[in-house]
Amino acid sequence: MKYVIVSGGVLSGLGKGVTASSLGVLLKSAGLRPTAIKIDPYLNTDAGTMSPFEHGEVFVLDDGGEVDLDLGNYERFLDVNLTRDNNLTTGKVYSKVIEAERRGDYLGKTVQVIPHITDAVQDWIEEVAARPSDDSGAKPDVCVIELGGTVGDIESAPFIEALRQFQFRVGPENVCFVHVSLVPVIGVVGEQKTKPTQHTVKELRSLGITPDMLVCRSERPLEDDVRDKLALFCHVSSEAVLSAHDVSNIYRVPLLLEEQGVSQMLATRLGFELPEQRPLLDSWAQMADRVDGLSEEVHIAMVGKYTGLSDSYLSVIKALQHSSFEVGRKLVIDWIEASDLEDSPNKDNEAWSLLNKADGILVPGGFGDRGIEGKILAAGHARENNIPYLGVCLGLQVAVIEFCRSVLGWQGANSTEFDEATPHPVVVFMPEISKTHLGGTMRLGSRPTLFQVEDCATRRLYDGAGHVDERHRHRYEVNPALIEDIEAKGLKFVGKDDSGQRCEIFELDNHPYFVATQYHPEFKSRPGRPSPPFLGLLKAASGQ
Ligand code: GLN
C-alpha cells in the first residue's frame, strides 16, 4: 500500500480537498486503485451535528456516515464509495482509546497521546486504507490521506505526530508528503510572496515531516524565480514546487498537476510504473473542454437558507452541474433566500423576480423552520405555473404541504417539525427515530426505493430500474395515513420504501416535471453520470 499525505498551511479553504482528489485522479490514471481518508481534528464524532452554514454541507455515505464534504469530492473524483471510517476525527479516535482503556486493554499503563492516540491513528489508517472502495471489491493500492486544518494548530498536532511516525511504520518509500500552501500577491507591481509558504514549511519540518512536493495556490502561474526561491528555502527541488493557479473549471486541476510532471514524480517517489496510455486523463481533458464550451444558459432558482457559504449546498450544486453538462447548457444558479419570498405579499421584490424568470426551481434539504413558508410559496409557484420543480427531502415535504393546503383545501396543513399542533399533520416524525439524541439518529444512508408503477418520468430517468438505492438523512416523512387522499388529487407517490408505506418519490400529474424525492439523490451524482432526478430537472428546464 502506498500513501499520499496531503497537509495544508497558511490558511484554510485553499482547496486542499480538490488537490488531494486530483492527486487521486492522477494515481488512478496510472492504473492504481485509489482510496481516501480525511482526517478532521475536531472533537465532534462526525459532521452530523455541525451546521452546514459554518462548516459546509454534511455529506452522507451509503453506510449512513455523516461526514466532511471532502469525502464527497473523493467519491466524485475517484468514483469510489467510502465508509464512515474513511473520515477520522479526534472524537472518534479518542472515543476508541478511552473505550479500550475502560475495557482494561492498557491495564497497568498510563494512557497517553503518544503512543496510544498516535498508535490508534496509525492502526485506523492501515485498516481503513485496505478496505475495497469500488465495485471490483479489490483492495486499493494507494490511499490519499488529507489532514484537515492548518499545520501548527494545537488540534492537529497528535495527527501530525502520528503521520510522522507512520512513514517509519510503512517505510518511507511508500509515503509521499504533499503540502498545500498559499502564494499571495502584494502591491501594485503584483509580486508573488513566498514568506507565508516558507513559514508553514518550516513549521511542518519542525514537526518532523519534510514535504516531497509543495502545491502553491495562487491567482496566476508561479513565476520561475519564485519557484526557485521556494525550492531553496523549503528543502524541495524546483520541479517539486507546483503551481496550482486559478483555472477555468475544477476538471482542469488534475491536468494542471499532470502538466507539471506530478504523475512521474509520484511514480518515482513511490516506485510504480507509469503506463504509456492513460485514457482516464483524456476523458478529464474532454470534460474540462466541454465545460468551458457551454454558452446557452439555463437558470435554476435554488430556494434555501443562505449565509454566503455556497459550500452548504455543495453536492446539490455538483449534481446540477453534472446534469447541465449532460444537457449542454451553462448552469446559472439564482440563489433565493426563502424568507425573502415571504416578505413580499405582492410578489414584487427581487427574490420573486428571480423566481419568475427561473427555468427550473429546486428546493434542497434543510432543517428548522426559518424560511419554510417561503419554500412552500416557491413549490406552489412551480406547481401552478408549470415550472419544472425538484424537491429534495425537505423540498418534498414543503411541496406536499403546499399541495395539501391549496389542492385538498386543508388549511393549516404542516409538518409536525414546524407546527406540532397542526390540524393536518401531513408530514410527521418517523416512529423509530430517537427523541433524546441528535447525533447519528436520523434515517440515514442507503435504503431501497421500489417503483410502484411500470412507467413514470423518474423511472425512465433511472433507465427503467425497478428499484434504486439512494442515500437518506431525515427524521420526518409524509404521513402514510394520508397518502391515498393526496394521490386521489393527482400527486402520485411513484416510489416507496420496501415496506410499501414510506413515501420516497412523488410526481404530479399534468405537469412538465414536478418531482421530489425523500432521499438525497445529489450524493451519488458523478461527472459523466449525473443523478437521474437532477438530470430530469435540467432536461425539463432546458426544454429537452
Ligand atoms: N427536516 C426534514 C426532516 O428531518 C428534512 C431533512 C432534510 O431535508 N435532509 O425530515
Coordinates of C-alpha atoms and ligand atoms in Angstrom, one line a residue:
M1 CA 0.0 0.0 0.0
K2 CA 1.2 3.4 -1.0
Y3 CA 0.2 6.6 0.9
V4 CA 0.0 10.2 -0.3
I5 CA -0.4 12.5 2.6
V6 CA -1.8 16.0 2.0
S7 CA -1.4 18.7 4.6
G8 CA -2.1 22.4 4.4
G9 CA -0.6 25.6 5.6
V10 CA -1.2 29.4 6.0
L11 CA -4.9 29.3 5.9
S12 CA -7.9 27.1 5.4
G13 CA -10.0 27.0 2.3
L14 CA -7.1 26.7 -0.1
G15 CA -8.6 23.8 -2.0
K16 CA -6.7 21.1 -0.2
G17 CA -9.5 18.7 -0.8
V18 CA -9.5 19.3 -4.5
T19 CA -5.7 19.0 -4.6
A20 CA -5.9 15.7 -2.7
S21 CA -8.7 14.4 -5.0
S22 CA -6.8 15.5 -8.1
L23 CA -3.7 13.6 -6.9
G24 CA -6.0 10.6 -6.6
V25 CA -7.1 11.0 -10.2
L26 CA -3.5 11.0 -11.4
L27 CA -2.8 7.9 -9.4
K28 CA -5.9 6.2 -10.7
S29 CA -5.0 7.2 -14.3
A30 CA -1.7 5.4 -13.7
G31 CA -3.6 2.2 -13.2
L32 CA -3.5 2.2 -9.4
R33 CA -6.7 1.6 -7.3
P34 CA -7.2 4.6 -5.1
T35 CA -9.0 5.2 -1.8
A36 CA -9.0 8.2 0.5
I37 CA -9.1 9.1 4.2
K38 CA -10.0 12.5 5.5
I39 CA -8.7 13.4 9.0
D40 CA -10.7 16.1 10.8
P41 CA -9.0 17.3 14.0
Y42 CA -12.3 18.3 15.8
L43 CA -13.9 16.7 18.8
N44 CA -17.2 16.0 17.2
T45 CA -17.6 12.3 16.4
D46 CA -18.8 13.2 13.0
A47 CA -20.1 16.1 11.0
G48 CA -23.7 15.2 11.6
T49 CA -24.3 17.7 14.4
M50 CA -22.4 20.5 12.7
S51 CA -24.0 23.4 11.0
P52 CA -23.6 23.4 7.2
F53 CA -23.6 27.2 7.3
E54 CA -20.5 27.2 9.4
H55 CA -18.6 24.1 8.1
G56 CA -20.2 23.4 4.7
E57 CA -22.5 20.6 3.8
V58 CA -22.8 17.3 5.7
F59 CA -22.1 14.6 3.2
V60 CA -23.9 11.3 3.6
L61 CA -22.4 7.9 2.7
D62 CA -24.0 4.6 1.8
D63 CA -23.4 3.3 5.3
G64 CA -25.2 6.3 6.8
G65 CA -22.0 8.0 7.9
E66 CA -22.4 11.8 8.1
V67 CA -19.1 13.1 7.1
D68 CA -17.0 16.1 5.9
L69 CA -17.8 17.3 2.4
D70 CA -14.3 16.4 1.2
L71 CA -15.4 12.8 1.1
G72 CA -17.9 13.9 -1.5
N73 CA -15.0 15.3 -3.6
Y74 CA -13.2 12.0 -3.3
E75 CA -16.3 10.0 -4.3
R76 CA -16.9 12.2 -7.3
F77 CA -13.3 12.5 -8.4
L78 CA -12.2 8.9 -7.8
D79 CA -15.6 7.3 -8.5
V80 CA -15.4 5.3 -5.2
N81 CA -17.8 4.6 -2.4
L82 CA -16.4 5.3 1.1
T83 CA -17.4 4.4 4.6
R84 CA -17.9 6.4 7.7
D85 CA -14.4 5.2 8.9
N86 CA -12.8 7.0 6.0
N87 CA -13.4 10.2 7.9
L88 CA -11.3 10.0 11.1
T89 CA -11.9 12.7 13.7
T90 CA -10.4 13.5 17.1
G91 CA -13.8 12.5 18.6
K92 CA -13.6 9.0 17.0
V93 CA -10.1 8.2 17.9
Y94 CA -10.3 9.4 21.5
S95 CA -13.6 7.5 22.0
K96 CA -11.9 4.4 20.7
V97 CA -8.9 4.8 23.0
I98 CA -11.0 5.7 26.1
E99 CA -13.3 2.7 25.5
A100 CA -10.2 0.4 25.3
E101 CA -8.9 1.9 28.5
R102 CA -12.2 1.1 30.3
R103 CA -12.1 -2.4 28.9
G104 CA -8.7 -2.8 30.5
D105 CA -6.8 -3.2 27.3
Y106 CA -4.0 -1.0 28.7
L107 CA -4.1 -2.4 32.2
G108 CA -1.3 -1.1 34.4
K109 CA -0.2 1.6 31.8
T110 CA -0.7 5.4 31.8
V111 CA -2.7 6.1 28.6
Q112 CA -1.2 9.0 26.7
V113 CA -1.4 10.9 23.4
I114 CA 2.0 9.4 22.5
P115 CA 1.9 6.4 22.0
H116 CA -1.7 5.4 22.5
I117 CA -3.6 8.0 20.4
T118 CA -0.9 8.1 17.8
D119 CA -0.8 4.3 17.5
A120 CA -4.6 4.2 17.3
V121 CA -4.5 6.7 14.4
Q122 CA -1.9 4.6 12.5
D123 CA -3.9 1.4 13.1
W124 CA -7.0 3.1 11.9
I125 CA -5.3 4.3 8.7
E126 CA -3.8 1.0 7.8
E127 CA -7.1 -0.9 8.4
V128 CA -9.3 1.5 6.5
A129 CA -6.9 2.1 3.6
A130 CA -7.1 -1.7 2.9
R131 CA -10.9 -1.7 2.5
P132 CA -12.2 -2.1 -1.0
S133 CA -13.8 1.1 -2.2
D134 CA -15.1 0.3 -5.7
D135 CA -17.3 -2.3 -7.4
S136 CA -14.4 -4.6 -8.1
G137 CA -14.2 -5.5 -4.4
A138 CA -10.4 -5.5 -4.7
K139 CA -8.0 -4.0 -2.1
P140 CA -6.8 -0.5 -3.0
D141 CA -3.2 0.1 -3.9
V142 CA -2.9 3.7 -2.8
C143 CA -4.6 5.8 -0.2
V144 CA -4.7 9.6 -0.3
I145 CA -4.9 11.0 3.2
E146 CA -5.9 14.6 3.7
L147 CA -5.2 16.2 7.0
G148 CA -7.8 18.9 7.8
G149 CA -7.0 22.1 9.4
T150 CA -3.7 24.0 9.1
V151 CA -0.3 22.8 10.2
G152 CA 0.6 24.4 13.5
D153 CA -2.9 24.2 15.0
I154 CA -2.9 22.7 18.5
E155 CA -5.7 20.4 17.4
S156 CA -3.9 18.7 14.6
A157 CA -0.6 18.1 16.4
P158 CA -1.4 14.5 17.5
F159 CA -2.3 13.6 13.9
I160 CA 0.9 15.2 12.5
E161 CA 2.9 13.2 15.0
A162 CA 1.1 10.0 14.1
L163 CA 1.8 10.7 10.4
R164 CA 5.4 11.4 11.2
Q165 CA 5.7 8.0 12.9
F166 CA 3.7 6.4 10.1
Q167 CA 6.4 6.9 7.5
F168 CA 8.7 4.6 9.5
R169 CA 5.9 2.1 10.2
V170 CA 5.2 1.5 6.5
G171 CA 8.5 2.5 5.1
P172 CA 9.5 6.0 3.7
E173 CA 9.5 4.5 0.2
N174 CA 5.7 4.1 0.5
V175 CA 4.9 7.6 1.6
C176 CA 4.8 10.9 -0.2
F177 CA 4.1 14.1 1.7
V178 CA 2.4 16.9 -0.2
H179 CA 1.9 20.3 1.4
V180 CA -0.6 22.8 0.1
S181 CA 0.2 26.5 0.7
L182 CA -0.6 30.0 -0.4
V183 CA 1.4 32.4 -2.5
P184 CA -0.3 35.7 -2.2
V185 CA 0.3 38.7 -4.5
I186 CA 1.0 42.0 -2.8
G187 CA 1.5 45.6 -4.0
V188 CA 1.0 47.5 -7.2
V189 CA 3.6 45.5 -9.1
G190 CA 1.9 42.3 -8.2
E191 CA 4.8 40.5 -6.6
Q192 CA 4.2 36.8 -5.6
K193 CA 5.3 36.5 -2.0
T194 CA 7.0 33.3 -0.7
K195 CA 7.2 34.1 3.0
P196 CA 4.0 32.5 4.2
T197 CA 5.0 29.3 2.4
Q198 CA 8.5 29.4 3.9
H199 CA 7.0 29.7 7.4
T200 CA 4.5 26.9 7.0
V201 CA 7.1 24.5 5.6
K202 CA 9.4 25.5 8.5
E203 CA 6.7 24.6 10.9
L204 CA 6.0 21.3 9.2
R205 CA 9.6 20.4 9.2
S206 CA 10.0 21.3 12.9
L207 CA 7.3 18.6 13.5
G208 CA 9.4 16.1 11.7
I209 CA 7.8 16.0 8.3
T210 CA 9.6 17.1 5.2
P211 CA 7.3 17.6 2.2
D212 CA 8.2 15.9 -1.1
M213 CA 6.0 18.3 -3.0
L214 CA 4.7 21.8 -2.5
V215 CA 1.4 22.8 -4.1
C216 CA 1.2 26.6 -4.2
R217 CA -2.2 28.2 -4.6
S218 CA -2.1 31.5 -6.4
E219 CA -4.1 33.5 -8.8
R220 CA -1.6 33.3 -11.7
P221 CA 1.0 30.8 -12.6
L222 CA 4.1 30.8 -10.3
E223 CA 7.0 32.8 -11.6
D224 CA 10.2 30.8 -12.2
D225 CA 12.2 32.8 -9.8
V226 CA 9.5 32.4 -7.1
R227 CA 9.6 28.7 -7.7
D228 CA 13.4 28.6 -7.3
K229 CA 13.3 30.7 -4.2
L230 CA 10.7 28.4 -2.6
A231 CA 12.8 25.3 -3.5
L232 CA 15.8 26.9 -1.9
F233 CA 14.1 27.9 1.4
C234 CA 11.7 24.9 1.7
H235 CA 14.1 22.0 1.1
V236 CA 12.5 20.7 -2.1
S237 CA 13.6 20.5 -5.7
S238 CA 12.3 23.2 -8.1
E239 CA 10.3 20.7 -10.1
A240 CA 8.5 19.7 -6.9
V241 CA 7.2 23.3 -6.4
L242 CA 3.9 23.1 -8.2
S243 CA 1.8 25.9 -9.4
A244 CA -1.9 25.5 -8.5
H245 CA -3.1 28.7 -10.0
D246 CA -6.8 29.5 -10.8
V247 CA -8.2 27.6 -13.7
S248 CA -11.4 27.9 -15.7
N249 CA -13.0 24.8 -14.1
I250 CA -12.3 22.2 -11.5
Y251 CA -11.7 19.4 -14.0
R252 CA -8.6 21.2 -15.1
V253 CA -6.9 20.7 -11.7
P254 CA -5.6 17.2 -12.3
L255 CA -4.5 18.2 -15.8
L256 CA -2.7 21.2 -14.4
L257 CA -0.7 19.0 -12.0
E258 CA -0.1 16.4 -14.7
E259 CA 1.4 19.1 -17.0
Q260 CA 4.0 19.8 -14.2
G261 CA 5.1 16.2 -14.1
V262 CA 3.4 15.2 -10.9
S263 CA 2.4 11.7 -12.0
Q264 CA 6.1 11.0 -12.9
M265 CA 7.3 12.4 -9.6
L266 CA 4.8 10.2 -7.7
A267 CA 5.8 7.2 -9.8
T268 CA 9.5 7.8 -9.0
R269 CA 8.9 8.5 -5.3
L270 CA 6.5 5.6 -4.7
G271 CA 8.1 3.1 -7.1
F272 CA 5.4 2.3 -9.7
E273 CA 5.4 2.3 -13.5
L274 CA 3.6 5.0 -15.4
P275 CA 1.8 3.4 -18.4
E276 CA 2.1 4.9 -21.9
Q277 CA -1.7 5.3 -22.4
R278 CA -3.8 7.0 -19.7
P279 CA -7.3 7.2 -21.1
L280 CA -8.7 8.5 -17.8
L281 CA -6.8 11.7 -18.3
D282 CA -8.1 12.1 -21.8
S283 CA -11.6 11.9 -20.5
W284 CA -10.9 14.5 -17.9
A285 CA -9.5 16.8 -20.6
Q286 CA -12.6 16.3 -22.7
M287 CA -14.8 17.1 -19.7
A288 CA -12.8 20.2 -19.0
D289 CA -13.1 21.4 -22.6
R290 CA -16.8 20.6 -22.7
V291 CA -17.5 22.6 -19.6
D292 CA -15.6 25.6 -21.0
G293 CA -17.5 25.4 -24.2
L294 CA -21.0 25.7 -22.8
S295 CA -22.7 29.0 -23.6
E296 CA -26.5 28.8 -23.7
E297 CA -27.7 29.4 -20.1
V298 CA -30.2 27.6 -18.0
H299 CA -31.4 29.3 -14.8
I300 CA -32.2 27.2 -11.8
A301 CA -33.6 29.0 -8.8
M302 CA -32.3 27.5 -5.5
V303 CA -34.6 28.4 -2.7
G304 CA -32.8 27.8 0.6
K305 CA -31.2 29.4 3.6
Y306 CA -28.0 31.3 2.9
T307 CA -25.2 32.8 4.8
G308 CA -22.9 33.3 1.9
L309 CA -21.3 30.0 2.2
S310 CA -22.1 28.1 -1.0
D311 CA -20.4 25.0 0.4
S312 CA -23.5 24.5 2.4
Y313 CA -25.1 23.0 -0.7
L314 CA -22.0 21.7 -2.4
S315 CA -23.3 18.3 -3.6
V316 CA -26.6 19.8 -4.9
I317 CA -24.5 22.3 -6.9
K318 CA -22.3 19.5 -8.2
A319 CA -25.4 17.4 -9.2
L320 CA -26.9 20.4 -11.0
Q321 CA -23.5 20.9 -12.8
H322 CA -23.2 17.3 -13.8
S323 CA -26.7 17.4 -15.3
S324 CA -26.1 20.8 -17.0
F325 CA -23.0 19.3 -18.8
E326 CA -25.2 16.5 -20.0
V327 CA -27.9 18.7 -21.5
G328 CA -25.2 21.1 -22.9
R329 CA -26.3 24.2 -21.0
K330 CA -24.3 26.6 -18.9
L331 CA -25.7 26.5 -15.4
V332 CA -26.7 29.7 -13.7
I333 CA -27.9 29.2 -10.1
D334 CA -30.0 32.0 -8.8
W335 CA -29.8 31.9 -5.1
I336 CA -33.1 32.8 -3.4
E337 CA -33.3 33.4 0.3
A338 CA -36.6 31.6 1.2
S339 CA -37.7 34.1 3.8
D340 CA -37.4 36.9 1.2
L341 CA -40.3 35.3 -0.7
E342 CA -42.4 35.5 2.5
D343 CA -41.6 39.2 2.9
S344 CA -43.3 40.4 -0.2
P345 CA -47.1 39.9 -0.3
N346 CA -47.4 41.5 -3.7
K347 CA -44.6 39.2 -5.0
D348 CA -42.7 42.1 -6.4
N349 CA -39.3 42.0 -4.7
E350 CA -36.0 40.8 -6.2
A351 CA -36.5 37.2 -4.9
W352 CA -39.8 37.0 -6.7
S353 CA -38.4 38.4 -9.9
L354 CA -35.6 35.8 -9.9
L355 CA -38.2 33.1 -9.2
N356 CA -40.3 34.4 -12.1
K357 CA -37.5 34.1 -14.6
A358 CA -36.3 30.7 -13.5
D359 CA -36.3 27.8 -16.0
G360 CA -36.4 25.4 -13.1
I361 CA -36.9 25.6 -9.3
L362 CA -35.1 23.5 -6.7
V363 CA -35.8 23.3 -3.0
P364 CA -33.0 21.4 -1.3
G365 CA -32.9 19.7 2.0
G366 CA -33.0 21.6 5.3
F367 CA -33.8 21.7 9.0
G368 CA -35.6 24.2 11.2
D369 CA -38.5 26.4 10.5
R370 CA -36.8 29.6 9.1
G371 CA -37.9 30.2 5.5
I372 CA -40.3 27.3 5.4
E373 CA -43.3 29.4 4.3
G374 CA -41.1 30.8 1.5
K375 CA -40.2 27.4 0.3
I376 CA -43.9 26.4 0.3
L377 CA -44.6 29.5 -1.8
A378 CA -41.8 28.5 -4.2
A379 CA -43.3 25.0 -4.6
G380 CA -46.7 26.5 -5.2
H381 CA -45.4 28.9 -7.8
A382 CA -43.7 26.0 -9.7
R383 CA -46.8 23.8 -9.5
E384 CA -49.3 26.5 -10.7
N385 CA -47.1 27.9 -13.4
N386 CA -45.8 24.6 -14.9
I387 CA -42.3 25.4 -14.0
P388 CA -40.0 22.3 -13.6
Y389 CA -39.5 21.6 -9.9
L390 CA -37.3 19.3 -8.0
G391 CA -37.7 18.9 -4.3
V392 CA -35.0 17.1 -2.2
C393 CA -36.0 15.8 1.2
L394 CA -37.4 19.0 2.8
G395 CA -38.2 20.1 -0.7
L396 CA -40.5 17.1 -1.0
Q397 CA -42.1 17.8 2.4
V398 CA -42.8 21.5 1.6
A399 CA -44.4 20.6 -1.8
V400 CA -46.7 18.1 -0.1
I401 CA -47.7 20.7 2.5
E402 CA -48.4 23.2 -0.3
F403 CA -50.4 20.7 -2.3
C404 CA -52.5 19.7 0.7
R405 CA -53.2 23.3 1.6
S406 CA -54.0 24.5 -1.9
V407 CA -55.5 21.5 -3.7
L408 CA -57.0 19.5 -0.9
G409 CA -58.1 22.6 0.9
W410 CA -56.5 21.5 4.2
Q411 CA -55.9 24.9 5.8
G412 CA -53.1 24.9 8.2
A413 CA -51.6 21.7 6.9
N414 CA -48.0 21.4 8.0
S415 CA -45.2 19.2 9.2
T416 CA -45.1 18.5 12.9
E417 CA -41.5 19.6 12.7
F418 CA -42.7 23.2 12.2
D419 CA -46.2 23.1 13.9
E420 CA -46.8 20.4 16.4
A421 CA -50.4 21.4 16.8
T422 CA -51.3 21.5 13.1
P423 CA -54.9 20.3 12.3
H424 CA -53.5 18.4 9.3
P425 CA -50.2 16.8 10.1
V426 CA -49.2 15.8 6.5
V427 CA -45.6 15.3 7.4
V428 CA -44.8 13.5 10.7
F429 CA -42.0 12.3 12.8
M430 CA -40.8 8.8 12.0
P431 CA -41.6 6.4 14.8
E432 CA -38.2 4.8 15.0
I433 CA -36.2 8.0 15.4
S434 CA -34.7 8.9 18.8
K435 CA -36.0 12.0 20.6
T436 CA -33.2 12.2 23.1
H437 CA -30.1 12.1 20.9
L438 CA -29.5 14.1 17.8
G439 CA -26.1 12.8 16.6
G440 CA -26.4 9.9 14.1
T441 CA -30.1 9.1 14.9
M442 CA -31.8 10.1 11.7
R443 CA -32.9 7.7 9.0
L444 CA -29.5 7.6 7.4
G445 CA -27.7 6.2 4.4
S446 CA -28.6 4.0 1.5
R447 CA -32.1 2.5 1.5
P448 CA -34.0 0.9 -1.4
T449 CA -36.8 2.7 -3.2
L450 CA -39.2 0.5 -5.2
F451 CA -41.1 1.9 -8.1
Q452 CA -44.9 1.4 -7.7
V453 CA -45.7 1.9 -11.4
E454 CA -44.4 0.4 -14.6
D455 CA -43.7 3.7 -16.2
C456 CA -43.2 7.2 -15.0
A457 CA -40.7 10.1 -15.6
T458 CA -38.4 9.2 -12.8
R459 CA -38.3 5.5 -13.5
R460 CA -37.4 6.3 -17.1
L461 CA -34.7 8.6 -15.9
Y462 CA -33.3 5.7 -13.8
D463 CA -33.2 3.6 -17.1
G464 CA -36.4 1.7 -16.2
A465 CA -34.9 0.2 -13.0
G466 CA -37.4 -1.5 -10.7
H467 CA -35.6 -0.3 -7.6
V468 CA -33.0 2.3 -6.8
D469 CA -30.7 2.7 -3.8
E470 CA -30.2 6.3 -2.7
R471 CA -29.0 8.0 0.4
H472 CA -31.2 9.4 3.2
R473 CA -30.9 11.9 6.0
H474 CA -34.2 12.8 7.6
R475 CA -36.4 12.5 10.7
Y476 CA -39.9 13.3 9.2
E477 CA -41.9 11.7 6.4
V478 CA -45.2 12.1 4.5
N479 CA -47.9 10.8 6.8
P480 CA -48.6 7.3 5.5
A481 CA -52.3 7.6 6.6
L482 CA -52.9 10.5 4.2
I483 CA -51.2 9.2 1.0
E484 CA -54.4 7.9 -0.5
D485 CA -56.2 11.2 -0.2
I486 CA -53.3 13.1 -1.7
E487 CA -52.9 10.7 -4.6
A488 CA -56.5 11.0 -5.4
K489 CA -55.9 14.6 -6.3
G490 CA -53.0 13.8 -8.7
L491 CA -49.8 13.9 -6.6
K492 CA -48.6 10.3 -7.1
F493 CA -46.2 8.5 -4.8
V494 CA -44.4 6.5 -7.5
G495 CA -41.6 5.3 -5.4
K496 CA -41.9 3.8 -1.9
D497 CA -39.5 2.1 0.5
D498 CA -39.5 -1.7 0.9
S499 CA -42.3 -1.7 3.5
G500 CA -44.6 -0.1 0.8
Q501 CA -45.5 2.6 3.4
R502 CA -42.9 5.2 3.3
C503 CA -43.0 7.8 0.5
E504 CA -39.8 8.2 -1.4
I505 CA -40.6 9.8 -4.8
F506 CA -43.6 11.8 -5.9
E507 CA -44.6 13.0 -9.4
L508 CA -47.5 15.4 -10.2
D509 CA -49.9 14.5 -13.0
N510 CA -50.3 17.0 -15.8
H511 CA -47.2 19.0 -15.1
P512 CA -44.0 19.0 -17.2
Y513 CA -41.8 18.0 -14.3
F514 CA -42.9 18.3 -10.7
V515 CA -40.8 15.7 -8.9
A516 CA -39.5 15.3 -5.4
T517 CA -37.6 12.7 -3.5
Q518 CA -37.4 12.0 0.2
Y519 CA -33.8 10.8 -0.3
H520 CA -30.9 13.0 -1.4
P521 CA -30.0 12.0 -4.9
E522 CA -27.2 14.6 -5.1
F523 CA -24.8 12.4 -3.0
K524 CA -24.4 9.8 -5.8
S525 CA -24.1 12.1 -8.7
R526 CA -20.9 11.8 -10.7
P527 CA -19.4 13.8 -13.5
G528 CA -20.4 11.9 -16.6
R529 CA -23.1 10.0 -14.6
P530 CA -25.5 12.7 -13.4
S531 CA -28.1 11.9 -10.8
P532 CA -31.3 11.0 -12.6
P533 CA -33.8 13.3 -10.8
F534 CA -31.4 16.2 -11.3
L535 CA -31.0 15.3 -14.9
G536 CA -34.8 15.3 -15.3
L537 CA -34.9 18.8 -13.8
L538 CA -32.3 20.1 -16.2
K539 CA -33.9 18.4 -19.2
A540 CA -37.2 19.8 -18.4
A541 CA -35.7 23.3 -17.6
S542 CA -34.0 23.4 -20.9
G543 CA -36.9 22.1 -22.9
Q544 CA -35.5 18.7 -23.7
Ligands
GLN1 N1 -36.1 18.4 8.3 C1 -36.6 17.4 7.5 C2 -36.6 16.0 8.2 O1 -35.9 15.8 9.1 C3 -35.9 17.3 6.2 C4 -34.5 16.8 6.3 C5 -33.7 17.1 5.1 O2 -34.0 17.8 4.2 N2 -32.5 16.5 5.0 O3 -37.2 15.1 7.7

